[in-house]
XYZ file of C-alpha atoms in Angstrom:
179
model
C 33.232 -51.669 -31.388
C 31.592 -54.086 -34.536
C 33.336 -56.847 -35.978
C 35.135 -54.657 -39.055
C 35.928 -52.504 -37.109
C 37.910 -54.714 -34.578
C 39.370 -57.245 -37.967
C 40.900 -53.827 -39.183
C 42.095 -52.556 -36.082
C 43.739 -56.212 -35.875
C 45.336 -55.661 -39.554
C 46.585 -52.522 -38.965
C 48.216 -53.559 -35.390
C 50.420 -56.558 -37.943
C 51.633 -53.626 -40.197
C 48.780 -53.370 -42.679
C 48.814 -49.713 -44.048
C 45.788 -49.966 -46.085
C 43.254 -51.558 -42.994
C 44.889 -48.511 -41.255
C 43.691 -46.154 -43.848
C 40.509 -47.591 -43.754
C 40.626 -46.871 -39.722
C 41.776 -42.892 -41.240
C 39.137 -42.884 -43.819
C 36.550 -43.737 -41.673
C 37.280 -42.038 -38.482
C 39.041 -38.345 -39.772
C 36.296 -36.242 -40.460
C 35.225 -37.419 -36.577
C 38.786 -36.381 -35.957
C 38.986 -33.691 -37.809
C 35.442 -31.573 -36.382
C 36.799 -32.631 -32.442
C 39.859 -30.267 -33.435
C 38.466 -27.663 -35.403
C 35.996 -27.247 -32.601
C 39.846 -27.133 -30.142
C 41.376 -24.484 -32.027
C 39.215 -22.753 -33.977
C 42.126 -22.588 -36.859
C 41.975 -24.912 -40.608
C 45.261 -25.125 -41.314
C 45.449 -26.072 -37.014
C 43.288 -28.572 -37.325
C 44.459 -29.949 -40.503
C 48.266 -30.433 -39.056
C 46.615 -31.430 -35.521
C 44.690 -34.416 -37.128
C 47.156 -35.402 -39.510
C 49.289 -35.928 -35.695
C 46.924 -36.975 -34.593
C 46.208 -40.230 -36.807
C 50.269 -40.706 -37.980
C 50.553 -40.984 -34.009
C 47.782 -43.716 -33.792
C 49.462 -45.607 -36.677
C 53.367 -45.572 -34.825
C 51.510 -46.559 -31.145
C 48.728 -48.912 -33.070
C 50.085 -51.966 -32.081
C 49.688 -50.708 -28.274
C 46.885 -50.898 -28.244
C 44.519 -52.534 -26.683
C 40.624 -53.787 -26.623
C 38.605 -52.817 -23.215
C 35.342 -52.368 -24.099
C 35.814 -48.924 -25.767
C 36.051 -48.620 -29.848
C 39.013 -47.676 -31.309
C 37.446 -43.714 -31.861
C 37.725 -43.355 -28.093
C 41.414 -44.199 -28.749
C 41.729 -41.924 -31.433
C 39.643 -38.497 -29.486
C 42.145 -39.705 -26.251
C 45.483 -38.970 -28.782
C 43.910 -36.004 -30.108
C 42.749 -34.388 -27.231
C 46.034 -34.455 -26.043
C 47.509 -33.812 -28.500
C 45.158 -30.107 -28.407
C 46.536 -29.645 -24.780
C 50.046 -30.236 -26.082
C 48.914 -27.526 -28.827
C 47.651 -25.118 -26.730
C 50.792 -25.087 -24.137
C 52.375 -23.527 -27.102
C 49.958 -20.825 -28.045
C 47.656 -19.283 -26.023
C 44.154 -19.870 -26.834
C 41.880 -17.800 -28.851
C 38.825 -19.958 -29.818
C 36.142 -19.054 -31.460
C 32.603 -20.992 -31.734
C 32.135 -18.911 -34.338
C 35.021 -20.096 -36.752
C 32.024 -23.452 -36.563
C 30.154 -23.823 -40.265
C 26.556 -23.402 -40.285
C 26.818 -27.250 -42.063
C 28.214 -28.557 -39.141
C 25.760 -27.379 -36.063
C 22.891 -28.589 -38.729
C 24.546 -32.215 -38.030
C 22.798 -32.518 -34.640
C 20.955 -34.868 -34.660
C 17.797 -35.328 -32.412
C 19.407 -32.247 -29.942
C 18.566 -29.579 -33.560
C 15.027 -30.905 -33.833
C 14.156 -30.377 -30.609
C 15.309 -26.856 -30.727
C 12.676 -25.097 -32.093
C 12.802 -23.429 -35.422
C 12.918 -19.959 -35.174
C 15.591 -19.814 -33.454
C 18.261 -19.719 -35.973
C 22.128 -22.363 -35.807
C 23.787 -18.694 -35.010
C 21.693 -18.857 -31.568
C 22.635 -21.903 -31.188
C 26.267 -21.586 -31.718
C 27.057 -18.228 -29.923
C 24.653 -20.186 -26.918
C 27.614 -22.884 -26.864
C 30.540 -21.075 -27.580
C 28.869 -19.225 -23.098
C 29.153 -22.724 -21.964
C 32.124 -24.364 -20.247
C 34.440 -25.427 -22.277
C 33.939 -28.938 -20.749
C 29.979 -29.256 -21.599
C 30.995 -27.716 -25.675
C 33.051 -31.062 -25.277
C 30.386 -33.260 -23.992
C 28.011 -31.002 -26.562
C 29.741 -31.567 -29.258
C 30.828 -35.437 -29.263
C 27.604 -36.349 -27.618
C 25.198 -34.583 -30.223
C 27.738 -33.940 -33.338
C 29.901 -37.035 -33.540
C 27.538 -39.559 -31.640
C 30.050 -40.905 -29.069
C 28.052 -42.673 -26.062
C 28.219 -41.799 -22.091
C 30.994 -44.482 -21.791
C 33.161 -43.551 -25.070
C 32.943 -39.819 -24.097
C 33.796 -40.462 -20.104
C 36.123 -42.571 -21.277
C 38.248 -39.493 -23.629
C 37.663 -36.955 -21.306
C 38.982 -39.240 -18.489
C 35.760 -38.408 -16.248
C 33.132 -40.584 -14.916
C 29.506 -41.708 -16.948
C 28.011 -40.200 -13.862
C 30.655 -36.844 -14.467
C 29.704 -37.097 -17.966
C 25.545 -36.972 -17.935
C 25.351 -34.525 -15.082
C 27.714 -32.240 -17.295
C 25.656 -32.602 -20.974
C 22.520 -32.228 -18.260
C 23.955 -28.899 -16.703
C 24.953 -28.016 -20.433
C 21.328 -29.006 -22.356
C 19.602 -26.907 -19.411
C 22.057 -23.433 -19.609
C 21.560 -24.113 -23.696
C 18.085 -23.669 -22.969
C 18.470 -20.328 -20.872
C 20.606 -18.830 -23.048
C 18.993 -19.533 -25.402
C 15.994 -17.961 -23.726
C 17.698 -15.294 -23.458
C 17.816 -14.545 -26.368
């Protein structure tokens, strides 16, 4: 977490709504994207994303920096909100609902995929991965979180995240080659 972000968090902890608004502006798109990929529904994703930030605002005074960025704390709240959401509904997430431009944001990963493969092929391959693998791939290559941040969000060790990532990339390669 950089100094500017630390200052915003501290001001928000003291009740300054403008500081929290800046954090909201900075992280809303990433949280929305994460929630949308988990729910597959724009309305649910918008509602849950707003719920995440409302919950964060209500609990901001309890936030303590422990070596992880503020975004990790938000992702944890988002993951819990999605879990609570699915407790009352049967999951029916469809990776087909992900916009092509969303996957085009995959930084290095997209460049490594041979140009002859379309984003549809990549989306279909991601849809065939295990849920943990999908989470790690999206957090790593779309949201550009570090392995440490991902491990904090998912409650797994960094080693486990590296293994999940390795297996997911290997499986993606296999699925794309078979297509």
